[in-house]
Coordinates of C-alpha atoms in Angstrom, one line a residue:
X1 CA 33.8 -13.1 31.0
X2 CA 33.3 -17.1 30.9
X3 CA 32.9 -16.9 35.1
X4 CA 30.2 -14.2 34.6
X5 CA 28.0 -16.4 31.8
X6 CA 28.3 -19.3 34.2
X7 CA 27.1 -16.8 37.1
X8 CA 24.1 -16.3 34.9
X9 CA 23.6 -19.6 34.2
X10 CA 23.6 -20.8 37.6
X11 CA 21.3 -18.0 38.5
X12 CA 18.5 -19.5 36.8
X13 CA 17.3 -21.9 39.2
X14 CA 13.8 -22.8 37.1
X15 CA 14.2 -22.0 33.7
X16 CA 10.4 -23.2 33.0
X17 CA 9.5 -20.3 35.5
X18 CA 11.9 -17.7 33.8
X19 CA 10.2 -18.6 30.5
X20 CA 6.8 -17.8 31.6
X21 CA 7.9 -14.5 33.3
X22 CA 9.3 -13.5 29.8
X23 CA 6.3 -14.0 27.8
X24 CA 4.5 -10.8 28.2
X25 CA 7.8 -8.8 28.2
X26 CA 8.7 -7.9 24.6
X27 CA 6.7 -4.9 24.5
X28 CA 6.3 -3.8 27.8
X29 CA 9.8 -4.2 29.2
X30 CA 11.9 -5.0 26.1
X31 CA 15.6 -4.1 27.6
X32 CA 14.7 -7.1 30.6
X33 CA 13.3 -8.9 27.5
X34 CA 16.4 -9.2 25.8
X35 CA 18.0 -10.0 29.0
X36 CA 16.1 -12.7 30.3
X37 CA 15.9 -14.3 26.6
X38 CA 19.7 -14.3 26.6
X39 CA 19.6 -16.1 30.1
X40 CA 16.9 -18.5 28.3
X41 CA 19.4 -19.2 25.5
X42 CA 22.0 -20.2 27.8
X43 CA 19.9 -23.1 29.7
X44 CA 17.8 -24.0 26.7
X45 CA 18.8 -27.9 27.1
X46 CA 17.0 -27.8 30.6
X47 CA 13.8 -27.1 29.0
X48 CA 11.0 -29.3 28.0
X49 CA 10.3 -30.1 24.3
X50 CA 7.4 -27.9 24.0
X51 CA 9.0 -25.0 26.1
X52 CA 12.2 -25.0 23.7
X53 CA 9.7 -24.2 21.1
X54 CA 8.3 -21.4 22.7
X55 CA 11.8 -20.4 23.2
X56 CA 12.3 -20.3 19.6
X57 CA 9.6 -18.2 19.0
X58 CA 10.8 -15.4 21.2
X59 CA 14.2 -15.8 19.3
X60 CA 12.2 -15.2 16.1
X61 CA 10.0 -12.5 17.6
X62 CA 13.3 -10.5 18.7
X63 CA 15.1 -11.2 15.3
X64 CA 11.9 -9.7 13.6
X65 CA 12.0 -6.7 16.1
X66 CA 15.5 -6.0 15.6
X67 CA 14.7 -6.1 11.7
X68 CA 16.7 -9.2 10.8
X69 CA 13.9 -10.4 8.8
X70 CA 15.7 -13.1 6.6
X71 CA 16.8 -14.9 10.3
X72 CA 13.2 -14.5 11.5
X73 CA 11.4 -15.9 8.6
X74 CA 13.5 -19.2 8.9
X75 CA 12.8 -19.5 12.5
X76 CA 8.7 -18.7 12.1
X77 CA 8.8 -21.3 9.2
X78 CA 10.7 -24.3 11.1
X79 CA 8.1 -23.6 13.8
X80 CA 5.1 -23.4 11.6
X81 CA 6.3 -26.8 9.7
X82 CA 7.8 -28.7 12.6
X83 CA 6.0 -27.7 16.1
X84 CA 4.1 -30.4 17.4
X85 CA 2.2 -27.3 19.3
X86 CA -1.0 -26.2 16.9
X87 CA -0.9 -23.1 19.0
X88 CA 2.5 -22.3 18.9
X89 CA 2.5 -23.0 15.1
X90 CA -0.7 -20.8 14.6
X91 CA 1.5 -17.8 16.5
X92 CA 4.3 -18.5 14.3
X93 CA 2.0 -18.2 11.5
X94 CA 0.3 -15.0 12.4
X95 CA 3.9 -13.3 13.2
X96 CA 5.1 -14.2 9.4
X97 CA 2.0 -12.5 8.2
X98 CA 3.1 -9.2 9.7
X99 CA 6.6 -9.8 8.5
X100 CA 5.8 -10.5 5.1
X101 CA 4.0 -7.4 4.9
X102 CA 7.2 -5.4 6.4
X103 CA 9.5 -7.1 3.8
X104 CA 6.9 -6.5 0.9
X105 CA 6.2 -10.1 0.2
X106 CA 2.6 -9.3 -0.7
X107 CA 1.5 -12.1 -2.2
X108 CA 3.0 -14.6 0.6
X109 CA 1.3 -12.3 3.2
X110 CA -2.2 -12.9 1.5
X111 CA -2.1 -16.4 1.2
X112 CA -0.7 -17.2 4.7
X113 CA -3.4 -14.6 5.6
X114 CA -6.2 -16.6 4.1
X115 CA -5.0 -19.8 5.1
X116 CA -5.2 -18.3 8.8
X117 CA -8.7 -17.0 8.4
X118 CA -9.8 -20.2 7.1
X119 CA -8.3 -22.2 10.1
X120 CA -9.7 -19.3 12.4
X121 CA -13.0 -21.1 13.3
X122 CA -10.7 -24.6 14.4
X123 CA -8.8 -22.1 16.7
X124 CA -10.0 -23.0 20.2
X125 CA -7.0 -21.1 22.1
X126 CA -8.3 -17.8 22.9
X127 CA -4.9 -16.1 23.0
X128 CA -3.6 -17.6 19.8
X129 CA -7.2 -16.8 18.2
X130 CA -6.9 -13.0 19.6
X131 CA -3.5 -12.7 18.2
X132 CA -4.5 -14.2 14.7
X133 CA -7.8 -11.6 14.3
X134 CA -4.9 -8.6 15.3
X135 CA -2.6 -10.0 12.4
X136 CA -5.5 -10.7 10.1
X137 CA -6.4 -6.8 10.7
X138 CA -2.9 -5.8 9.8
X139 CA -2.8 -7.8 6.5
X140 CA -6.1 -6.8 5.2
X141 CA -5.3 -3.1 6.0
X142 CA -2.1 -3.3 4.2
X143 CA -4.3 -4.8 1.1
X144 CA -6.5 -1.8 1.1
X145 CA -9.5 -3.6 2.5
X146 CA -10.3 -0.9 5.2
X147 CA -13.3 -2.2 6.3
X148 CA -12.2 -5.4 6.9
X149 CA -9.6 -4.6 8.5
X150 CA -11.6 -2.2 10.9
X151 CA -14.0 -5.3 11.5
X152 CA -11.4 -7.9 12.6
X153 CA -10.0 -5.3 15.1
X154 CA -13.4 -4.7 16.4
X155 CA -13.9 -8.5 16.8
X156 CA -10.4 -8.6 18.6
X157 CA -11.7 -5.7 20.9
X158 CA -14.9 -7.5 21.8
X159 CA -12.9 -11.0 22.4
X160 CA -10.0 -10.3 25.0
X161 CA -8.5 -13.1 26.7
X162 CA -7.9 -13.2 30.2
X163 CA -4.7 -11.5 31.3
X164 CA -4.5 -9.7 28.4
X165 CA -5.5 -5.7 27.7
X166 CA -7.2 -3.8 25.6
X167 CA -4.2 -1.6 24.1
X168 CA -3.4 -4.3 21.3
X169 CA -6.8 -4.5 19.4
X170 CA -7.4 -0.8 20.4
X171 CA -4.1 0.2 18.6
X172 CA -4.9 -2.0 15.8
X173 CA -8.3 -0.2 15.4
X174 CA -6.1 2.8 15.1
X175 CA -3.6 1.5 12.4
X176 CA -6.6 0.4 10.3
X177 CA -8.3 4.0 10.3
X178 CA -4.8 5.6 9.7
X179 CA -3.9 3.2 6.6
X180 CA -7.6 3.9 5.3
X181 CA -7.3 7.9 5.6
X182 CA -9.9 7.9 7.8
X183 CA -8.2 9.1 11.3
X184 CA -8.1 12.5 12.6
X185 CA -6.7 13.7 15.9
X186 CA -9.8 14.4 17.4
X187 CA -11.3 10.6 16.7
X188 CA -12.2 8.9 19.5
X189 CA -10.6 5.4 18.7
X190 CA -7.3 7.4 19.2
X191 CA -8.0 8.6 22.4
X192 CA -9.6 5.0 23.5
X193 CA -6.3 3.7 22.3
X194 CA -4.1 6.2 24.4
X195 CA -5.9 5.2 27.4
X196 CA -5.9 1.3 26.8
X197 CA -2.3 1.6 26.2
X198 CA -0.5 3.7 29.1
X199 CA 3.1 4.4 29.0
X200 CA 3.9 3.0 31.9
X201 CA 2.5 -0.8 31.0
X202 CA 2.8 -0.3 27.2
X203 CA 5.6 2.1 26.2
X204 CA 6.2 0.8 22.7
X205 CA 2.4 0.8 21.6
X206 CA 2.0 4.3 23.9
X207 CA 4.7 5.9 21.9
X208 CA 3.6 4.5 18.7
X209 CA 0.0 6.2 19.3
X210 CA 1.6 9.7 20.4
X211 CA 3.4 9.7 17.4
X212 CA 0.4 9.0 15.5
X213 CA -1.4 11.8 17.2
X214 CA 1.6 14.1 16.6
X215 CA 1.3 13.3 12.8
X216 CA -2.3 14.2 12.9
X217 CA -1.3 17.3 14.6
X218 CA 0.9 18.3 11.7
X219 CA -1.3 17.7 8.8
X220 CA -4.3 19.4 10.4
X221 CA -2.0 22.6 10.7
X222 CA -1.4 22.3 14.6
X223 CA 2.4 22.2 14.6
X224 CA 3.0 24.0 17.6
X225 CA 1.1 21.1 19.4
X226 CA 2.8 18.3 17.4
X227 CA 6.4 19.9 18.7
X228 CA 4.9 19.8 22.0
X229 CA 3.9 16.3 22.3
X230 CA 7.2 15.3 20.6
X231 CA 9.1 17.1 23.0
X232 CA 7.2 15.4 25.9
X233 CA 7.5 11.7 24.5
X234 CA 11.3 11.9 23.3
X235 CA 12.6 10.2 26.2
X236 CA 10.2 7.1 25.6
X237 CA 11.2 6.8 22.4
X238 CA 14.6 6.9 22.7
X239 CA 14.2 4.5 25.5
X240 CA 12.3 1.9 23.9
X241 CA 14.9 2.0 21.1
X242 CA 12.4 1.3 18.2
X243 CA 13.8 2.1 14.8
X244 CA 10.4 2.9 13.1
X245 CA 9.3 5.2 16.2
X246 CA 12.4 6.9 16.2
X247 CA 12.1 7.7 12.4
X248 CA 8.6 8.7 12.6
X249 CA 9.5 11.2 15.6
X250 CA 12.1 12.8 13.3
X251 CA 9.9 13.0 10.4
X252 CA 7.4 14.5 12.6
X253 CA 9.4 17.2 13.6
X254 CA 11.1 18.0 10.6
X255 CA 7.3 18.7 9.0
X256 CA 6.0 20.9 12.2
X257 CA 9.7 22.7 12.2
X258 CA 9.5 23.8 8.5
X259 CA 5.7 24.8 9.0
X260 CA 6.9 27.4 11.2
X261 CA 9.9 28.4 9.4
X262 CA 12.5 26.9 11.5
X263 CA 14.1 25.4 8.2
X264 CA 17.7 24.9 10.3
X265 CA 15.8 22.6 12.8
X266 CA 13.9 21.0 10.2
X267 CA 16.7 20.3 8.0
X268 CA 18.7 18.4 10.7
X269 CA 15.8 16.0 11.7
X270 CA 15.1 15.5 7.7
X271 CA 18.8 14.9 7.2
X272 CA 18.6 12.7 10.1
X273 CA 15.9 10.5 8.3
X274 CA 17.9 10.4 5.3
X275 CA 21.0 9.3 6.9
X276 CA 19.0 6.3 8.6
X277 CA 17.7 5.3 5.3
X278 CA 19.1 2.4 3.1
X279 CA 19.1 2.0 -0.8
X280 CA 16.3 0.8 -2.5
X281 CA 14.2 2.2 0.8
X282 CA 10.5 3.4 -0.4
X283 CA 9.1 4.1 3.1
X284 CA 6.8 7.4 3.8
X285 CA 9.4 8.6 6.1
X286 CA 12.2 9.1 3.2
X287 CA 9.8 10.6 0.9
X288 CA 8.8 13.1 3.2
X289 CA 12.3 14.0 4.3
X290 CA 12.9 14.7 0.7
X291 CA 9.9 16.9 0.4
X292 CA 10.9 19.0 3.7
X293 CA 14.3 19.3 2.2
X294 CA 12.9 20.3 -1.4
X295 CA 10.7 22.8 0.7
X296 CA 13.5 24.3 2.5
X297 CA 15.8 24.8 -0.4
X298 CA 13.2 26.3 -2.6
X299 CA 12.0 28.8 0.0
X300 CA 15.6 29.7 0.2
X301 CA 16.4 29.8 -3.4
X302 CA 18.5 27.1 -3.8
X303 CA 17.2 26.1 -7.1
X304 CA 19.9 23.4 -7.9
X305 CA 19.4 21.6 -4.5
X306 CA 15.7 22.0 -4.5
X307 CA 15.7 20.0 -7.6
X308 CA 17.7 17.2 -6.6
X309 CA 15.4 16.7 -3.5
X310 CA 12.3 17.4 -5.5
X311 CA 13.5 14.4 -8.1
X312 CA 14.5 12.2 -5.2
X313 CA 11.1 12.6 -3.7
X314 CA 9.1 12.5 -7.2
X315 CA 11.0 9.4 -7.2
X316 CA 10.0 7.8 -4.0
X317 CA 6.5 9.0 -4.1
X318 CA 6.1 7.5 -7.6
X319 CA 7.5 4.2 -5.9
X320 CA 5.7 4.3 -2.9
X321 CA 2.2 4.5 -5.4
X322 CA 3.5 1.5 -7.1
X323 CA 3.9 -0.3 -4.3
X324 CA 0.3 0.3 -3.5
X325 CA -0.8 -1.0 -6.4
X326 CA 1.7 -3.9 -6.1
X327 CA -0.4 -4.9 -2.7
X328 CA -3.5 -4.7 -4.4
X329 CA -2.6 -6.6 -7.2
X330 CA -1.2 -9.2 -4.8
X331 CA -4.3 -9.1 -3.0
X332 CA -6.3 -9.6 -6.1
X333 CA -4.3 -12.5 -7.8
X334 CA -4.5 -14.3 -4.3
X335 CA -8.2 -14.0 -4.2
X336 CA -8.3 -15.1 -8.0
X337 CA -6.0 -17.9 -7.0
X338 CA -8.5 -19.0 -4.4
X339 CA -11.4 -18.8 -6.6
X340 CA -9.6 -20.9 -9.2
X341 CA -8.8 -23.6 -6.3
X342 CA -12.6 -23.8 -5.5
X343 CA -13.8 -24.0 -9.0
X344 CA -11.3 -26.8 -9.9
X345 CA -12.5 -28.7 -6.6
X346 CA -16.1 -28.7 -7.6
X347 CA -15.3 -29.5 -11.2
X348 CA -13.3 -32.7 -9.5
X349 CA -16.0 -33.5 -7.2
X350 CA -18.6 -33.5 -10.4
X351 CA -16.3 -35.7 -12.4
X352 CA -16.1 -38.3 -9.6
X353 CA -19.8 -38.2 -9.2
X354 CA -20.0 -38.9 -13.0
X355 CA -17.6 -41.6 -12.7
X356 CA -19.5 -43.1 -9.9
X357 CA -22.7 -43.1 -12.2
X358 CA -20.9 -44.8 -14.8
X359 CA -19.5 -47.6 -13.1
X360 CA -23.3 -48.9 -12.7
X361 CA -23.8 -49.2 -16.4
X362 CA -22.8 -51.9 -18.5
X363 CA -20.0 -52.0 -20.9
X364 CA -21.8 -51.6 -24.0
X365 CA -24.0 -48.7 -22.8
X366 CA -20.5 -47.1 -21.2
X367 CA -18.9 -47.4 -24.7
X368 CA -22.0 -45.5 -26.3
X369 CA -22.0 -42.9 -23.7
X370 CA -18.3 -42.6 -24.2
X371 CA -18.7 -42.6 -28.1
X372 CA -21.7 -39.8 -27.6
X373 CA -19.7 -37.7 -25.1
X374 CA -16.8 -37.4 -27.6
X375 CA -19.1 -36.5 -30.0
X376 CA -20.6 -33.6 -28.2
X377 CA -17.1 -32.6 -26.8
X378 CA -16.2 -32.2 -30.7
X379 CA -19.3 -30.4 -31.3
X380 CA -19.1 -28.2 -28.3
X381 CA -14.9 -27.6 -29.0
X382 CA -15.8 -26.2 -32.5
X383 CA -18.5 -24.0 -31.1
X384 CA -16.3 -22.6 -28.6
X385 CA -13.4 -22.2 -31.3
X386 CA -15.9 -20.4 -33.5
X387 CA -17.4 -18.3 -30.8
X388 CA -13.9 -17.6 -29.4
X389 CA -12.4 -16.3 -32.8
X390 CA -15.9 -14.3 -33.2
X391 CA -15.7 -12.7 -29.8
X392 CA -11.9 -11.9 -30.0
X393 CA -12.8 -10.1 -33.4
X394 CA -15.8 -8.1 -31.7
X395 CA -13.6 -7.1 -29.0
X396 CA -10.8 -6.0 -31.2
X397 CA -13.0 -3.9 -33.2
X398 CA -14.8 -2.7 -29.9
X399 CA -11.3 -1.7 -28.5
X400 CA -10.3 0.0 -31.9
X401 CA -13.6 2.1 -31.7
X402 CA -12.6 3.3 -28.2
X403 CA -9.1 4.6 -29.1
X404 CA -8.2 8.1 -30.7
X405 CA -6.4 6.8 -34.1
X406 CA -3.6 9.0 -33.9
X407 CA -2.6 8.5 -30.2
X408 CA -3.8 5.5 -29.3
X409 CA -5.3 6.7 -26.3
X410 CA -9.3 6.6 -25.3
X411 CA -11.0 9.0 -27.5
X412 CA -13.5 11.5 -25.9
X413 CA -16.7 9.7 -25.7
X414 CA -15.2 6.5 -24.4
X415 CA -12.9 8.6 -21.9
X416 CA -15.7 10.5 -20.5
X417 CA -17.8 7.2 -20.3
X418 CA -15.1 5.6 -18.4
X419 CA -14.9 8.6 -16.1
X420 CA -18.3 8.7 -15.0
X421 CA -18.3 4.9 -14.5
X422 CA -15.1 5.2 -12.5
X423 CA -16.6 8.4 -10.4
X424 CA -19.9 6.2 -9.4
X425 CA -17.6 3.3 -7.9
X426 CA -15.5 5.8 -6.0
X427 CA -18.2 7.5 -4.8
X428 CA -19.6 4.1 -3.2
X429 CA -16.5 3.7 -1.2
X430 CA -15.8 6.9 -0.6
X431 CA -12.4 7.1 -2.9
X432 CA -10.7 9.8 -4.0
X433 CA -9.7 10.9 -7.3
X434 CA -8.4 13.9 -9.5
X435 CA -9.2 15.0 -12.7
X436 CA -6.1 16.4 -14.8
X437 CA -6.9 18.6 -18.1
X438 CA -3.8 19.0 -20.3
X439 CA -3.4 21.7 -22.9
X440 CA -0.4 22.2 -25.1
X441 CA 1.0 25.8 -25.5
X442 CA 1.0 27.5 -28.7
X443 CA 0.5 24.1 -30.7
X444 CA -1.4 25.8 -33.6
X445 CA 2.1 27.5 -34.2
X446 CA 4.1 24.2 -34.5
X447 CA 1.4 23.0 -37.4
X448 CA 1.7 26.7 -38.9
X449 CA 5.3 26.5 -39.0
X450 CA 6.6 22.9 -38.9
X451 CA 3.7 21.2 -40.7
X452 CA 1.0 19.0 -39.5
X453 CA 3.3 15.7 -39.7
X454 CA 5.3 17.5 -36.9
X455 CA 1.9 18.4 -34.9
X456 CA 1.1 14.8 -35.4
X457 CA 4.4 13.7 -33.8
X458 CA 4.3 15.9 -31.1
X459 CA 1.1 14.7 -30.2
X460 CA 2.3 11.1 -29.8
X461 CA 5.3 12.2 -28.1
X462 CA 3.4 13.8 -25.5
X463 CA 1.5 10.7 -25.0
X464 CA 4.3 8.5 -24.4
X465 CA 5.9 11.0 -21.9
X466 CA 2.4 11.2 -20.0
X467 CA 2.1 7.3 -19.7
X468 CA 5.5 7.1 -17.7
X469 CA 3.9 9.0 -14.7
X470 CA 0.6 6.9 -14.7
X471 CA -0.7 3.9 -13.4
X472 CA -2.6 1.1 -14.7
X473 CA -6.0 2.1 -12.9
X474 CA -5.6 5.8 -14.3
X475 CA -7.6 6.6 -17.2
X476 CA -5.9 8.8 -20.2
X477 CA -7.9 10.2 -23.0
X478 CA -7.8 12.7 -25.6
X479 CA -10.3 15.6 -25.7
X480 CA -9.9 16.8 -28.8
X481 CA -7.1 18.8 -30.9
X482 CA -4.1 19.3 -28.5
X483 CA -6.2 18.7 -25.4
X484 CA -5.9 15.6 -23.2
X485 CA -7.6 14.4 -20.2
X486 CA -6.4 11.9 -17.2
X487 CA -8.5 10.8 -14.3
X488 CA -5.8 9.7 -11.4
X489 CA -7.6 7.2 -9.3
X490 CA -7.7 7.2 -5.6
X491 CA -5.6 9.9 -5.6
X492 CA -5.3 12.6 -3.0
X493 CA -4.8 16.3 -3.5
X494 CA -1.1 16.3 -2.8
X495 CA -0.5 13.2 -4.9
X496 CA -2.6 14.8 -7.5
X497 CA -0.5 17.7 -7.5
X498 CA 2.8 15.8 -7.7
X499 CA 2.2 13.6 -10.3
X500 CA 0.6 16.8 -12.8
X501 CA 3.8 18.5 -11.6
X502 CA 6.2 15.8 -12.7
X503 CA 4.2 15.6 -15.9
X504 CA 4.4 19.1 -16.9
X505 CA 8.3 19.0 -15.9
X506 CA 8.6 16.0 -18.2
X507 CA 7.0 17.8 -21.2
X508 CA 8.9 20.6 -20.6
X509 CA 12.6 19.0 -20.8
X510 CA 11.3 16.6 -23.7
X511 CA 12.3 17.7 -27.3
X512 CA 10.5 16.2 -30.5
X513 CA 12.9 15.6 -33.8
X514 CA 11.6 15.2 -36.8
X515 CA 13.9 15.4 -40.0
X516 CA 16.5 17.0 -38.1
X517 CA 14.2 19.7 -36.9
X518 CA 13.6 19.8 -33.0
X519 CA 10.8 21.6 -31.3
X520 CA 10.5 22.2 -27.6
X521 CA 7.1 22.0 -26.0
X522 CA 5.5 23.2 -22.8
X523 CA 1.6 22.5 -21.4
X524 CA -1.0 23.8 -19.2
X525 CA -2.3 21.7 -16.9
X526 CA -5.8 22.2 -14.6
X527 CA -6.8 20.2 -11.8
X528 CA -9.9 19.3 -10.3
X529 CA -10.4 16.9 -7.0
X530 CA -13.6 15.1 -5.8
X531 CA -12.9 15.9 -2.3
X532 CA -14.1 19.6 -3.2
X533 CA -15.8 19.0 -6.8
X534 CA -17.8 16.0 -6.2
X535 CA -18.4 12.9 -8.2
X536 CA -20.5 15.0 -10.7
X537 CA -18.5 14.5 -14.1
X538 CA -19.5 17.8 -15.3
X539 CA -18.8 19.7 -12.3
X540 CA -15.3 18.0 -12.0
X541 CA -14.8 18.6 -16.2
X542 CA -15.9 22.3 -15.4
X543 CA -13.9 22.8 -12.6
X544 CA -10.7 21.3 -14.2
X545 CA -11.2 23.4 -17.4
X546 CA -11.7 26.6 -14.9
X547 CA -8.3 25.5 -13.7
X548 CA -6.8 25.1 -17.4
X549 CA -7.9 28.4 -17.9
X550 CA -6.3 30.0 -15.0
X551 CA -3.0 28.4 -15.8
X552 CA -3.2 29.9 -19.5
X553 CA -4.2 33.7 -18.2
X554 CA -1.2 33.1 -15.7
X555 CA 1.6 32.6 -18.5
X556 CA 1.4 28.9 -19.5
X557 CA 3.5 26.2 -18.7
X558 CA 2.2 25.7 -15.0
X559 CA -0.2 23.7 -12.8
X560 CA -3.5 25.3 -11.8
X561 CA -6.1 23.5 -9.1
X562 CA -9.7 24.2 -8.7
X563 CA -8.8 26.1 -5.8
X564 CA -7.3 29.6 -6.4
X565 CA -6.3 29.5 -2.6
X566 CA -4.8 26.0 -3.2
X567 CA -2.9 27.4 -6.1
X568 CA -1.6 30.1 -4.0
X569 CA -0.2 27.9 -1.5
X570 CA 1.3 25.5 -4.4
X571 CA 3.1 28.3 -5.8
X572 CA 4.7 29.1 -2.3
X573 CA 5.8 25.8 -1.8

């Protein structure tokens, strides 16, 4: 063994030349990159100081590729803080932005991205500027800023440095479109990216794009095409040994097979994804695997197993939605922090200017000015305090006027007003929403049998159950009597049905107890979606109400959507 290492070291006659050969290899020929990286680390002492920093960057890149994020973060930070080469520091910062996104350190990711964006005009190296622009596109896409992510990707496509190809910016544009739910199998951007990333030169990116195309096929109902494509690229995915691509291939195969009725094949692929998961994972692959397993067990009549998989799927789906909200919140927090810093800087500038003016005055005039200023500040403080207390009282009464006195959710008038306002906002940015109408089954019987006090307790309990399944951005109101309305913001059809079903199941499982009496409850739910009903409030409510009445007529205690065909398909699942 030792003599083999010695031979390898002796074989590196020119470490600098080997370093230059290694730079383009990470995604074009990863196995060769790993071998040459090992050789370079054996002769690191023979490299110049700036070349040693380049080697440390490549080591950090490989650690990130292998999922050793704690190790790669330390290495990237060391480069950012101590490298005398600003180009290498900027490269490391760009990679660290991507890693923070992967490890869900969103606040750190967006803070570092903002610093890079501010520094972008000072970055003169074309290759570094190109890389920073691409990573900014990725981080903004993660924050839900799809238009900005697309813009940065197109900027990179228009400024490809010499020696680089169009693959990376083309692939970044596809990622931005996919993250923003704007990508289809026939999208020209996807075809352009595949042409720009041929398998012979960019095997990792090519495989990733092919898997994106397969995923689009699956979601567009073209399962046979998806399977054919997955079979064709399987050798490349295996050779690259890139874990995300392997998981993506497995889940697309499972989804295609279950759609075609091949339960055994779909189960095998889905269980392989589950086996690769780790405790605490909330990625889409694991969530979709549980959904496939639920569909299989439900279709085969295994109720207990189906319920177990559905609970795991629902938990991951909620965690995923919470993660999306966390990203948006982190982005807004960083933006507000930057605004506060800007305001503080402007405030200090004004204070310094005022100080210089005061220094030109004589002592007595300065003392008089200080006295006048103190009196003015006291008056302003008293006025501000009075206005604050008055405003707080006004806001309190205004808030109380918007709430239902029994359940403390929005009353009907305020709920409808807020929904109308939100629909207009969503229409401007082509967002999606789901209107949910909930009506308690046989509520009059509860009032007649157990009294109105029990009825009130049931309504308060139902509101508490529903709140557990809603996000901060969702709108919740009491429409009257035992009927409630919910607007799920930025919610696809699949997510809306899943959330409504979780609420229905939670209400069904809940028992309300008062004075030793337990009452069981069930509810009927009607859904309407903006993708079919549009953003008109009256039409959306009419469709949700119609779906609710179909649920009532279908025996109650079920979820119906605004389209009968969708309802049939939901029942089949």
